[in-house]
PDB file of C-alpha atoms in Angstrom:
ATOM      1  CA  MET A   1      46.991  16.813 -25.350  1.00  0.00           C
ATOM      2  CA  ARG A   2      45.375  15.961 -22.394  1.00  0.00           C
ATOM      3  CA  LEU A   3      45.988  12.375 -20.641  1.00  0.00           C
ATOM      4  CA  HIS A   4      42.979  11.004 -21.507  1.00  0.00           C
ATOM      5  CA  GLU A   5      43.153  12.146 -25.196  1.00  0.00           C
ATOM      6  CA  ALA A   6      46.666  10.750 -25.282  1.00  0.00           C
ATOM      7  CA  VAL A   7      45.770   7.909 -23.731  1.00  0.00           C
ATOM      8  CA  ASP A   8      43.107   6.797 -26.656  1.00  0.00           C
ATOM      9  CA  ALA A   9      45.844   7.627 -29.286  1.00  0.00           C
ATOM     10  CA  TYR A  10      48.113   5.373 -27.359  1.00  0.00           C
ATOM     11  CA  ALA A  11      45.397   1.886 -27.021  1.00  0.00           C
ATOM     12  CA  ARG A  12      44.196   2.537 -30.832  1.00  0.00           C
ATOM     13  CA  SER A  13      48.530   2.223 -31.284  1.00  0.00           C
ATOM     14  CA  LEU A  14      48.451  -0.640 -28.865  1.00  0.00           C
ATOM     15  CA  ALA A  15      46.024  -2.437 -31.008  1.00  0.00           C
ATOM     16  CA  ASP A  16      46.534  -1.101 -34.658  1.00  0.00           C
ATOM     17  CA  VAL A  17      49.922  -1.297 -34.677  1.00  0.00           C
ATOM     18  CA  ARG A  18      51.428  -3.210 -32.258  1.00  0.00           C
ATOM     19  CA  ARG A  19      48.263  -5.610 -32.628  1.00  0.00           C
ATOM     20  CA  LEU A  20      47.718  -7.101 -28.976  1.00  0.00           C
ATOM     21  CA  SER A  21      44.699  -8.484 -28.252  1.00  0.00           C
ATOM     22  CA  PRO A  22      41.057  -6.811 -27.263  1.00  0.00           C
ATOM     23  CA  ALA A  23      41.291  -7.447 -24.111  1.00  0.00           C
ATOM     24  CA  THR A  24      45.147  -7.301 -23.333  1.00  0.00           C
ATOM     25  CA  VAL A  25      44.082  -3.271 -24.582  1.00  0.00           C
ATOM     26  CA  ARG A  26      40.884  -3.172 -22.670  1.00  0.00           C
ATOM     27  CA  ALA A  27      43.604  -3.415 -19.720  1.00  0.00           C
ATOM     28  CA  TYR A  28      46.154  -1.299 -20.239  1.00  0.00           C
ATOM     29  CA  ARG A  29      43.146   1.289 -21.892  1.00  0.00           C
ATOM     30  CA  SER A  30      41.115   1.602 -18.606  1.00  0.00           C
ATOM     31  CA  ASP A  31      44.450   1.996 -16.215  1.00  0.00           C
ATOM     32  CA  LEU A  32      45.255   4.770 -17.626  1.00  0.00           C
ATOM     33  CA  ALA A  33      41.517   6.382 -17.662  1.00  0.00           C
ATOM     34  CA  ASP A  34      41.524   5.921 -14.153  1.00  0.00           C
ATOM     35  CA  LEU A  35      45.362   7.001 -14.121  1.00  0.00           C
ATOM     36  CA  ALA A  36      44.143  10.354 -16.241  1.00  0.00           C
ATOM     37  CA  ALA A  37      40.205  10.858 -13.460  1.00  0.00           C
ATOM     38  CA  SER A  38      42.332  10.264 -10.360  1.00  0.00           C
ATOM     39  CA  THR A  39      44.655  13.053 -12.054  1.00  0.00           C
ATOM     40  CA  GLY A  40      42.430  15.495 -12.844  1.00  0.00           C
ATOM     41  CA  ASP A  41      43.421  14.884 -16.490  1.00  0.00           C
ATOM     42  CA  PRO A  42      46.610  17.012 -16.361  1.00  0.00           C
ATOM     43  CA  VAL A  43      48.605  17.696 -19.816  1.00  0.00           C
ATOM     44  CA  VAL A  44      50.766  14.239 -20.678  1.00  0.00           C
ATOM     45  CA  ALA A  45      53.656  16.658 -20.306  1.00  0.00           C
ATOM     46  CA  ASP A  46      53.053  17.637 -16.623  1.00  0.00           C
ATOM     47  CA  VAL A  47      52.577  14.295 -15.549  1.00  0.00           C
ATOM     48  CA  ASP A  48      55.462  13.997 -13.082  1.00  0.00           C
ATOM     49  CA  LEU A  49      56.544  10.674 -10.497  1.00  0.00           C
ATOM     50  CA  GLU A  50      54.821  11.801  -7.732  1.00  0.00           C
ATOM     51  CA  MET A  51      51.335  12.130  -9.676  1.00  0.00           C
ATOM     52  CA  ILE A  52      51.948   8.826 -10.610  1.00  0.00           C
ATOM     53  CA  ARG A  53      53.293   6.943  -6.898  1.00  0.00           C
ATOM     54  CA  GLU A  54      50.740   8.608  -5.560  1.00  0.00           C
ATOM     55  CA  TRP A  55      47.984   6.814  -7.489  1.00  0.00           C
ATOM     56  CA  LEU A  56      49.446   3.567  -7.264  1.00  0.00           C
ATOM     57  CA  TRP A  57      49.480   4.371  -3.092  1.00  0.00           C
ATOM     58  CA  GLN A  58      45.364   4.863  -3.515  1.00  0.00           C
ATOM     59  CA  ALA A  59      45.332   1.550  -5.238  1.00  0.00           C
ATOM     60  CA  THR A  60      47.890  -0.190  -2.476  1.00  0.00           C
ATOM     61  CA  LYS A  61      45.020   1.299   0.383  1.00  0.00           C
ATOM     62  CA  ARG A  62      42.227  -0.194  -1.495  1.00  0.00           C
ATOM     63  CA  GLY A  63      43.596  -3.564  -1.308  1.00  0.00           C
ATOM     64  CA  ASP A  64      44.268  -4.392  -4.952  1.00  0.00           C
ATOM     65  CA  ALA A  65      46.296  -6.813  -5.310  1.00  0.00           C
ATOM     66  CA  ARG A  66      50.342  -7.064  -6.235  1.00  0.00           C
ATOM     67  CA  SER A  67      49.754  -8.381  -9.027  1.00  0.00           C
ATOM     68  CA  THR A  68      47.170  -5.092 -10.577  1.00  0.00           C
ATOM     69  CA  ILE A  69      49.872  -3.043  -8.547  1.00  0.00           C
ATOM     70  CA  ALA A  70      52.594  -4.720 -10.909  1.00  0.00           C
ATOM     71  CA  ARG A  71      50.180  -4.385 -14.266  1.00  0.00           C
ATOM     72  CA  ARG A  72      49.109  -0.626 -13.611  1.00  0.00           C
ATOM     73  CA  THR A  73      53.150   0.036 -13.121  1.00  0.00           C
ATOM     74  CA  ALA A  74      53.417  -1.716 -16.575  1.00  0.00           C
ATOM     75  CA  SER A  75      50.395   0.471 -17.881  1.00  0.00           C
ATOM     76  CA  VAL A  76      52.284   3.812 -16.768  1.00  0.00           C
ATOM     77  CA  ARG A  77      55.627   2.451 -18.297  1.00  0.00           C
ATOM     78  CA  GLY A  78      54.574   1.342 -21.978  1.00  0.00           C
ATOM     79  CA  PHE A  79      52.520   4.351 -21.979  1.00  0.00           C
ATOM     80  CA  PHE A  80      55.659   6.807 -21.056  1.00  0.00           C
ATOM     81  CA  ALA A  81      57.678   5.362 -23.208  1.00  0.00           C
ATOM     82  CA  TRP A  82      55.085   5.236 -26.096  1.00  0.00           C
ATOM     83  CA  ALA A  83      54.859   9.651 -25.305  1.00  0.00           C
ATOM     84  CA  ALA A  84      58.688   9.751 -25.262  1.00  0.00           C
ATOM     85  CA  ASP A  85      58.558   8.263 -28.261  1.00  0.00           C
ATOM     86  CA  ALA A  86      56.267  10.591 -30.040  1.00  0.00           C
ATOM     87  CA  GLY A  87      57.906  14.007 -28.235  1.00  0.00           C
ATOM     88  CA  MET A  88      55.400  14.197 -25.459  1.00  0.00           C
ATOM     89  CA  VAL A  89      57.054  14.603 -22.906  1.00  0.00           C
ATOM     90  CA  GLU A  90      60.583  15.544 -22.505  1.00  0.00           C
ATOM     91  CA  ALA A  91      61.922  13.051 -20.207  1.00  0.00           C
ATOM     92  CA  ASP A  92      59.513   9.691 -19.548  1.00  0.00           C
ATOM     93  CA  PRO A  93      58.451  10.095 -14.899  1.00  0.00           C
ATOM     94  CA  SER A  94      57.826   7.023 -15.021  1.00  0.00           C
ATOM     95  CA  LEU A  95      61.491   4.893 -14.964  1.00  0.00           C
ATOM     96  CA  ARG A  96      62.014   5.261 -11.896  1.00  0.00           C
ATOM     97  CA  LEU A  97      59.337   2.986 -10.741  1.00  0.00           C
ATOM     98  CA  VAL A  98      59.271   0.089  -8.683  1.00  0.00           C
ATOM     99  CA  ALA A  99      57.171  -2.627 -10.167  1.00  0.00           C
ATOM    100  CA  PRO A 100      55.759  -5.149  -6.308  1.00  0.00           C
ATOM    101  CA  LYS A 101      56.490  -8.473  -7.225  1.00  0.00           C
ATOM    102  CA  ARG A 102      54.109 -10.280  -8.471  1.00  0.00           C
ATOM    103  CA  GLY A 103      52.943 -12.916  -5.971  1.00  0.00           C
ATOM    104  CA  ARG A 104      52.048 -16.004  -7.820  1.00  0.00           C
ATOM    105  CA  SER A 105      49.616 -18.337  -6.309  1.00  0.00           C
ATOM    106  CA  LEU A 106      48.973 -22.015  -7.262  1.00  0.00           C
ATOM    107  CA  PRO A 107      46.003 -21.918  -9.580  1.00  0.00           C
ATOM    108  CA  GLN A 108      42.660 -23.477  -8.839  1.00  0.00           C
ATOM    109  CA  VAL A 109      42.055 -27.483  -9.849  1.00  0.00           C
ATOM    110  CA  ALA A 110      39.095 -29.811  -9.043  1.00  0.00           C
ATOM    111  CA  ALA A 111      39.949 -32.683  -8.474  1.00  0.00           C
ATOM    112  CA  ALA A 112      39.430 -35.252 -11.909  1.00  0.00           C
ATOM    113  CA  ASP A 113      36.388 -37.722 -10.468  1.00  0.00           C
ATOM    114  CA  ALA A 114      34.398 -34.443  -8.924  1.00  0.00           C
ATOM    115  CA  LEU A 115      35.253 -32.659 -12.710  1.00  0.00           C
ATOM    116  CA  GLY A 116      33.393 -36.068 -14.414  1.00  0.00           C
ATOM    117  CA  ALA A 117      31.569 -36.074 -11.789  1.00  0.00           C
ATOM    118  CA  THR A 118      30.091 -32.575 -12.935  1.00  0.00           C
ATOM    119  CA  LEU A 119      30.060 -33.265 -16.918  1.00  0.00           C
ATOM    120  CA  ASP A 120      28.158 -36.691 -16.181  1.00  0.00           C
ATOM    121  CA  ALA A 121      25.283 -34.880 -14.779  1.00  0.00           C
ATOM    122  CA  LEU A 122      25.906 -32.311 -17.469  1.00  0.00           C
ATOM    123  CA  ALA A 123      25.596 -34.856 -20.246  1.00  0.00           C
ATOM    124  CA  ARG A 124      22.474 -36.120 -18.965  1.00  0.00           C
ATOM    125  CA  ASP A 125      20.713 -32.839 -18.612  1.00  0.00           C
ATOM    126  CA  ALA A 126      21.362 -32.506 -22.128  1.00  0.00           C
ATOM    127  CA  GLU A 127      19.479 -35.173 -23.255  1.00  0.00           C
ATOM    128  CA  ALA A 128      16.407 -34.056 -22.282  1.00  0.00           C
ATOM    129  CA  GLY A 129      16.812 -31.782 -25.399  1.00  0.00           C
ATOM    130  CA  ASP A 130      16.980 -28.417 -23.927  1.00  0.00           C
ATOM    131  CA  PRO A 131      19.577 -26.470 -26.426  1.00  0.00           C
ATOM    132  CA  LEU A 132      20.907 -24.314 -24.064  1.00  0.00           C
ATOM    133  CA  ALA A 133      21.372 -27.473 -21.307  1.00  0.00           C
ATOM    134  CA  MET A 134      23.546 -29.352 -24.846  1.00  0.00           C
ATOM    135  CA  ARG A 135      25.111 -25.764 -25.386  1.00  0.00           C
ATOM    136  CA  ASP A 136      26.890 -26.011 -22.124  1.00  0.00           C
ATOM    137  CA  HIS A 137      27.511 -30.081 -21.681  1.00  0.00           C
ATOM    138  CA  ALA A 138      29.299 -29.072 -25.063  1.00  0.00           C
ATOM    139  CA  LEU A 139      30.756 -25.845 -23.740  1.00  0.00           C
ATOM    140  CA  ILE A 140      32.038 -27.256 -21.066  1.00  0.00           C
ATOM    141  CA  GLU A 141      34.205 -30.677 -22.513  1.00  0.00           C
ATOM    142  CA  VAL A 142      35.444 -28.689 -25.407  1.00  0.00           C
ATOM    143  CA  LEU A 143      36.765 -26.078 -22.795  1.00  0.00           C
ATOM    144  CA  TYR A 144      37.799 -29.022 -20.634  1.00  0.00           C
ATOM    145  CA  GLY A 145      39.235 -31.231 -23.369  1.00  0.00           C
ATOM    146  CA  SER A 146      41.204 -29.452 -25.022  1.00  0.00           C
ATOM    147  CA  GLY A 147      42.324 -26.722 -22.414  1.00  0.00           C
ATOM    148  CA  MET A 148      41.619 -23.528 -24.678  1.00  0.00           C
ATOM    149  CA  ARG A 149      41.620 -19.996 -23.866  1.00  0.00           C
ATOM    150  CA  VAL A 150      37.737 -18.430 -23.588  1.00  0.00           C
ATOM    151  CA  SER A 151      38.576 -15.754 -25.826  1.00  0.00           C
ATOM    152  CA  GLU A 152      39.342 -18.623 -27.931  1.00  0.00           C
ATOM    153  CA  LEU A 153      36.803 -21.096 -27.645  1.00  0.00           C
ATOM    154  CA  CYS A 154      34.568 -17.679 -28.150  1.00  0.00           C
ATOM    155  CA  GLY A 155      35.867 -17.253 -31.648  1.00  0.00           C
ATOM    156  CA  LEU A 156      35.759 -20.312 -32.996  1.00  0.00           C
ATOM    157  CA  ASP A 157      34.129 -20.843 -35.943  1.00  0.00           C
ATOM    158  CA  LEU A 158      32.577 -24.221 -37.651  1.00  0.00           C
ATOM    159  CA  ASP A 159      35.303 -24.804 -40.357  1.00  0.00           C
ATOM    160  CA  ASP A 160      37.400 -24.858 -37.500  1.00  0.00           C
ATOM    161  CA  VAL A 161      37.202 -27.748 -35.943  1.00  0.00           C
ATOM    162  CA  ASP A 162      38.094 -30.853 -37.811  1.00  0.00           C
ATOM    163  CA  HIS A 163      36.049 -33.434 -36.710  1.00  0.00           C
ATOM    164  CA  ALA A 164      37.316 -36.366 -38.018  1.00  0.00           C
ATOM    165  CA  ARG A 165      40.975 -36.376 -36.163  1.00  0.00           C
ATOM    166  CA  ARG A 166      39.217 -34.256 -33.085  1.00  0.00           C
ATOM    167  CA  THR A 167      40.924 -31.288 -33.225  1.00  0.00           C
ATOM    168  CA  ALA A 168      40.345 -26.984 -33.725  1.00  0.00           C
ATOM    169  CA  ARG A 169      42.102 -24.560 -34.654  1.00  0.00           C
ATOM    170  CA  VAL A 170      42.468 -21.603 -32.055  1.00  0.00           C
ATOM    171  CA  LEU A 171      43.466 -18.224 -31.928  1.00  0.00           C
ATOM    172  CA  GLY A 172      45.930 -17.370 -29.156  1.00  0.00           C
ATOM    173  CA  LYS A 173      47.506 -14.298 -27.680  1.00  0.00           C
ATOM    174  CA  GLY A 174      49.616 -12.429 -30.494  1.00  0.00           C
ATOM    175  CA  ALA A 175      47.458 -13.628 -32.803  1.00  0.00           C
ATOM    176  CA  LYS A 176      49.469 -17.199 -32.317  1.00  0.00           C
ATOM    177  CA  GLU A 177      47.506 -20.152 -34.278  1.00  0.00           C
ATOM    178  CA  ARG A 178      48.337 -23.419 -33.376  1.00  0.00           C
ATOM    179  CA  VAL A 179      45.911 -26.963 -33.591  1.00  0.00           C
ATOM    180  CA  VAL A 180      44.745 -28.450 -30.393  1.00  0.00           C
ATOM    181  CA  PRO A 181      42.644 -32.231 -29.513  1.00  0.00           C
ATOM    182  CA  PHE A 182      40.284 -32.824 -28.096  1.00  0.00           C
ATOM    183  CA  GLY A 183      38.494 -36.019 -26.565  1.00  0.00           C
ATOM    184  CA  ALA A 184      35.937 -38.582 -28.032  1.00  0.00           C
ATOM    185  CA  PRO A 185      33.477 -37.860 -25.019  1.00  0.00           C
ATOM    186  CA  ALA A 186      33.793 -33.808 -25.869  1.00  0.00           C
ATOM    187  CA  ALA A 187      33.058 -34.700 -29.516  1.00  0.00           C
ATOM    188  CA  ARG A 188      30.309 -36.545 -28.940  1.00  0.00           C
ATOM    189  CA  ALA A 189      28.586 -33.488 -26.766  1.00  0.00           C
ATOM    190  CA  LEU A 190      29.720 -31.232 -29.707  1.00  0.00           C
ATOM    191  CA  ASP A 191      28.392 -33.219 -32.236  1.00  0.00           C
ATOM    192  CA  ALA A 192      25.172 -33.520 -30.162  1.00  0.00           C
ATOM    193  CA  TYR A 193      25.445 -29.797 -29.893  1.00  0.00           C
ATOM    194  CA  LEU A 194      25.631 -29.069 -33.549  1.00  0.00           C
ATOM    195  CA  VAL A 195      23.033 -30.989 -35.229  1.00  0.00           C
ATOM    196  CA  ARG A 196      20.320 -30.953 -33.004  1.00  0.00           C
ATOM    197  CA  ALA A 197      20.648 -27.043 -30.745  1.00  0.00           C
ATOM    198  CA  ARG A 198      22.997 -25.364 -32.919  1.00  0.00           C
ATOM    199  CA  PRO A 199      20.476 -24.316 -35.470  1.00  0.00           C
ATOM    200  CA  VAL A 200      17.595 -23.609 -32.599  1.00  0.00           C
ATOM    201  CA  LEU A 201      19.669 -20.529 -31.560  1.00  0.00           C
ATOM    202  CA  VAL A 202      20.620 -19.563 -34.919  1.00  0.00           C
ATOM    203  CA  ALA A 203      16.882 -19.432 -35.611  1.00  0.00           C
ATOM    204  CA  ARG A 204      16.536 -17.189 -32.665  1.00  0.00           C
ATOM    205  CA  LEU A 205      18.599 -15.142 -35.101  1.00  0.00           C
ATOM    206  CA  GLY A 206      16.430 -13.927 -37.484  1.00  0.00           C
ATOM    207  CA  ASP A 207      17.010 -12.383 -40.424  1.00  0.00           C
ATOM    208  CA  SER A 208      18.496  -9.058 -38.647  1.00  0.00           C
ATOM    209  CA  ALA A 209      21.821  -7.876 -40.060  1.00  0.00           C
ATOM    210  CA  SER A 210      23.580  -9.515 -37.457  1.00  0.00           C
ATOM    211  CA  ALA A 211      22.784 -12.855 -38.165  1.00  0.00           C
ATOM    212  CA  SER A 212      24.879 -12.364 -41.134  1.00  0.00           C
ATOM    213  CA  GLY A 213      29.306 -12.781 -41.103  1.00  0.00           C
ATOM    214  CA  ALA A 214      30.979 -14.121 -38.210  1.00  0.00           C
ATOM    215  CA  ALA A 215      27.674 -14.342 -36.212  1.00  0.00           C
ATOM    216  CA  ARG A 216      26.634 -17.320 -38.477  1.00  0.00           C
ATOM    217  CA  GLY A 217      29.879 -19.337 -38.460  1.00  0.00           C
ATOM    218  CA  ALA A 218      30.304 -19.314 -34.890  1.00  0.00           C
ATOM    219  CA  VAL A 219      30.413 -23.276 -32.985  1.00  0.00           C
ATOM    220  CA  PHE A 220      28.908 -21.787 -29.966  1.00  0.00           C
ATOM    221  CA  LEU A 221      25.803 -19.141 -30.169  1.00  0.00           C
ATOM    222  CA  GLY A 222      24.280 -16.940 -27.034  1.00  0.00           C
ATOM    223  CA  ALA A 223      20.198 -17.548 -25.930  1.00  0.00           C
ATOM    224  CA  ARG A 224      19.888 -15.494 -28.656  1.00  0.00           C
ATOM    225  CA  GLY A 225      21.896 -16.933 -31.700  1.00  0.00           C
ATOM    226  CA  ALA A 226      24.736 -14.868 -31.855  1.00  0.00           C
ATOM    227  CA  ARG A 227      28.223 -16.144 -30.770  1.00  0.00           C
ATOM    228  CA  ILE A 228      28.583 -16.626 -27.753  1.00  0.00           C
ATOM    229  CA  GLY A 229      30.682 -14.017 -25.739  1.00  0.00           C
ATOM    230  CA  SER A 230      32.834 -14.347 -22.200  1.00  0.00           C
ATOM    231  CA  ARG A 231      30.710 -13.138 -20.524  1.00  0.00           C
ATOM    232  CA  ALA A 232      27.595 -15.495 -21.000  1.00  0.00           C
ATOM    233  CA  VAL A 233      31.023 -18.149 -20.824  1.00  0.00           C
ATOM    234  CA  TYR A 234      32.053 -17.716 -17.378  1.00  0.00           C
ATOM    235  CA  ASP A 235      28.532 -17.364 -16.354  1.00  0.00           C
ATOM    236  CA  VAL A 236      28.581 -20.789 -17.699  1.00  0.00           C
ATOM    237  CA  VAL A 237      31.738 -22.455 -16.357  1.00  0.00           C
ATOM    238  CA  THR A 238      30.718 -20.582 -12.776  1.00  0.00           C
ATOM    239  CA  ARG A 239      27.462 -21.797 -12.054  1.00  0.00           C
ATOM    240  CA  VAL A 240      28.652 -25.327 -13.816  1.00  0.00           C
ATOM    241  CA  VAL A 241      32.101 -25.805 -11.978  1.00  0.00           C
ATOM    242  CA  SER A 242      32.161 -23.409  -8.365  1.00  0.00           C
ATOM    243  CA  PRO A 243      30.290 -26.185  -6.834  1.00  0.00           C
ATOM    244  CA  THR A 244      33.366 -28.442  -7.993  1.00  0.00           C
ATOM    245  CA  LEU A 245      35.450 -26.220  -6.273  1.00  0.00           C
ATOM    246  CA  GLY A 246      33.619 -25.388  -3.670  1.00  0.00           C
ATOM    247  CA  ARG A 247      34.768 -21.833  -4.473  1.00  0.00           C
ATOM    248  CA  THR A 248      34.262 -18.908  -7.307  1.00  0.00           C
ATOM    249  CA  ALA A 249      35.790 -20.562 -10.326  1.00  0.00           C
ATOM    250  CA  GLY A 250      35.966 -19.368 -14.446  1.00  0.00           C
ATOM    251  CA  PRO A 251      36.938 -20.760 -17.106  1.00  0.00           C
ATOM    252  CA  HIS A 252      40.685 -20.575 -16.435  1.00  0.00           C
ATOM    253  CA  ALA A 253      40.096 -23.822 -13.737  1.00  0.00           C
ATOM    254  CA  LEU A 254      38.901 -25.819 -16.361  1.00  0.00           C
ATOM    255  CA  ARG A 255      41.952 -24.936 -18.467  1.00  0.00           C
ATOM    256  CA  HIS A 256      44.413 -24.512 -15.141  1.00  0.00           C
ATOM    257  CA  SER A 257      42.846 -28.717 -14.492  1.00  0.00           C
ATOM    258  CA  ALA A 258      43.035 -29.924 -18.023  1.00  0.00           C
ATOM    259  CA  ALA A 259      47.023 -29.580 -17.703  1.00  0.00           C
ATOM    260  CA  THR A 260      47.540 -30.428 -13.953  1.00  0.00           C
ATOM    261  CA  HIS A 261      45.116 -33.445 -14.543  1.00  0.00           C
ATOM    262  CA  LEU A 262      47.059 -34.075 -18.088  1.00  0.00           C
ATOM    263  CA  LEU A 263      50.523 -33.710 -16.156  1.00  0.00           C
ATOM    264  CA  ASP A 264      49.205 -36.591 -13.224  1.00  0.00           C
ATOM    265  CA  GLY A 265      48.715 -38.705 -16.224  1.00  0.00           C
ATOM    266  CA  GLY A 266      52.659 -38.815 -17.316  1.00  0.00           C
ATOM    267  CA  ALA A 267      52.272 -35.683 -20.317  1.00  0.00           C
ATOM    268  CA  ASP A 268      55.298 -34.544 -20.943  1.00  0.00           C
ATOM    269  CA  LEU A 269      55.920 -31.266 -19.724  1.00  0.00           C
ATOM    270  CA  ARG A 270      56.492 -29.123 -23.197  1.00  0.00           C
ATOM    271  CA  ALA A 271      53.853 -30.829 -24.722  1.00  0.00           C
ATOM    272  CA  VAL A 272      51.072 -29.364 -21.939  1.00  0.00           C
ATOM    273  CA  GLN A 273      52.902 -25.909 -23.208  1.00  0.00           C
ATOM    274  CA  GLU A 274      51.922 -26.545 -26.982  1.00  0.00           C
ATOM    275  CA  LEU A 275      48.615 -27.145 -25.962  1.00  0.00           C
ATOM    276  CA  LEU A 276      48.053 -24.277 -23.658  1.00  0.00           C
ATOM    277  CA  GLY A 277      49.775 -22.019 -26.425  1.00  0.00           C
ATOM    278  CA  HIS A 278      52.236 -20.847 -23.472  1.00  0.00           C
ATOM    279  CA  ALA A 279      55.521 -18.718 -24.628  1.00  0.00           C
ATOM    280  CA  SER A 280      57.595 -19.555 -21.822  1.00  0.00           C
ATOM    281  CA  LEU A 281      57.873 -23.868 -20.367  1.00  0.00           C
ATOM    282  CA  GLY A 282      57.932 -21.158 -16.950  1.00  0.00           C
ATOM    283  CA  THR A 283      54.534 -20.485 -17.556  1.00  0.00           C
ATOM    284  CA  THR A 284      53.378 -24.034 -17.377  1.00  0.00           C
ATOM    285  CA  GLN A 285      55.861 -24.762 -15.231  1.00  0.00           C
ATOM    286  CA  ILE A 286      53.624 -23.567 -12.291  1.00  0.00           C
ATOM    287  CA  TYR A 287      51.359 -27.166 -12.720  1.00  0.00           C
ATOM    288  CA  THR A 288      54.007 -29.635 -11.783  1.00  0.00           C
ATOM    289  CA  HIS A 289      53.759 -27.534  -8.125  1.00  0.00           C
ATOM    290  CA  VAL A 290      50.488 -28.182  -8.356  1.00  0.00           C
ATOM    291  CA  SER A 291      50.980 -32.027  -9.016  1.00  0.00           C
ATOM    292  CA  SER A 292      53.794 -32.161  -6.797  1.00  0.00           C
ATOM    293  CA  GLU A 293      51.680 -30.360  -4.043  1.00  0.00           C
ATOM    294  CA  ARG A 294      48.569 -33.514  -4.349  1.00  0.00           C
ATOM    295  CA  LEU A 295      51.760 -35.884  -4.067  1.00  0.00           C
ATOM    296  CA  ALA A 296      52.952 -34.353  -0.873  1.00  0.00           C
ATOM    297  CA  ALA A 297      49.441 -34.417   0.909  1.00  0.00           C
ATOM    298  CA  THR A 298      48.797 -38.029  -0.118  1.00  0.00           C
ATOM    299  CA  TYR A 299      51.672 -39.001   0.611  1.00  0.00           C
ATOM    300  CA  ARG A 300      51.634 -37.125   4.641  1.00  0.00           C
ATOM    301  CA  LEU A 301      48.008 -39.076   4.112  1.00  0.00           C
ATOM    302  CA  ALA A 302      49.298 -42.684   3.286  1.00  0.00           C
ATOM    303  CA  HIS A 303      52.773 -42.740   4.452  1.00  0.00           C
ATOM    304  CA  PRO A 304      53.683 -44.592   7.825  1.00  0.00           C
ATOM    305  CA  ARG A 305      56.376 -42.440   8.127  1.00  0.00           C
ATOM    306  CA  ALA A 306      55.186 -39.189   6.492  1.00  0.00           C
TER     307      ALA A 306
END
């Protein structure tokens, strides 16, 4: 079997058997498809350690980040472990690969007062009644107010929102469901969007086949009335939040900011872990480093003996 054919089979296995998220499956498939293209698409059994090392070395020379190289290494290891179990290779050529250690950089976090000013400006824009301006206001408020991931926001359905309790039921990584709260500003922006703007966007979809099912039940809609996609959310957040941070920012910057501002305000680390849906407390602890950095910076500026 050629490598690209095996990669397709492996991707189906990840989706159907291991139930990995579509985004994770796409990342693995992309890495392995690049391996197939770079090596001339050999038979799986002909792939050896040197071919894999050369492929990784080319990525290093291009300047790919250590985290990208580490992910590519993990993709190859997972694939060849699967291929060995399936009897496609006699010996796993990836066993002797050594992945680079991932560098851990501090997340992008917006200052609370600057982000508040940005949200106030969005609210003023939304008052004019433009449906997309109202959607964008609600979208940013909900992302920041709940700390949810962009995939969770895109998958949010009307039935998932409890307006009385101000909570939303989201489906996170590994198909794990959790309930996240959001505050009064997000609730007001969301209610205004659902009542005044969403019906206008729904009407744009018309009576086409795609208007039924999931698209009709989605909370957030695109400009043409279908369920909003992650790319559109990225575009909105990048346009709105990047000036606040002074550099390009995506939806995760709002998630990072929500977590850090909660800890700055005295929230318990495990409560933040539950809110974000992190499997490991260690993943959440990176935000304590951000708070420590701010504390140290404040100390250096303010203390006479700093």
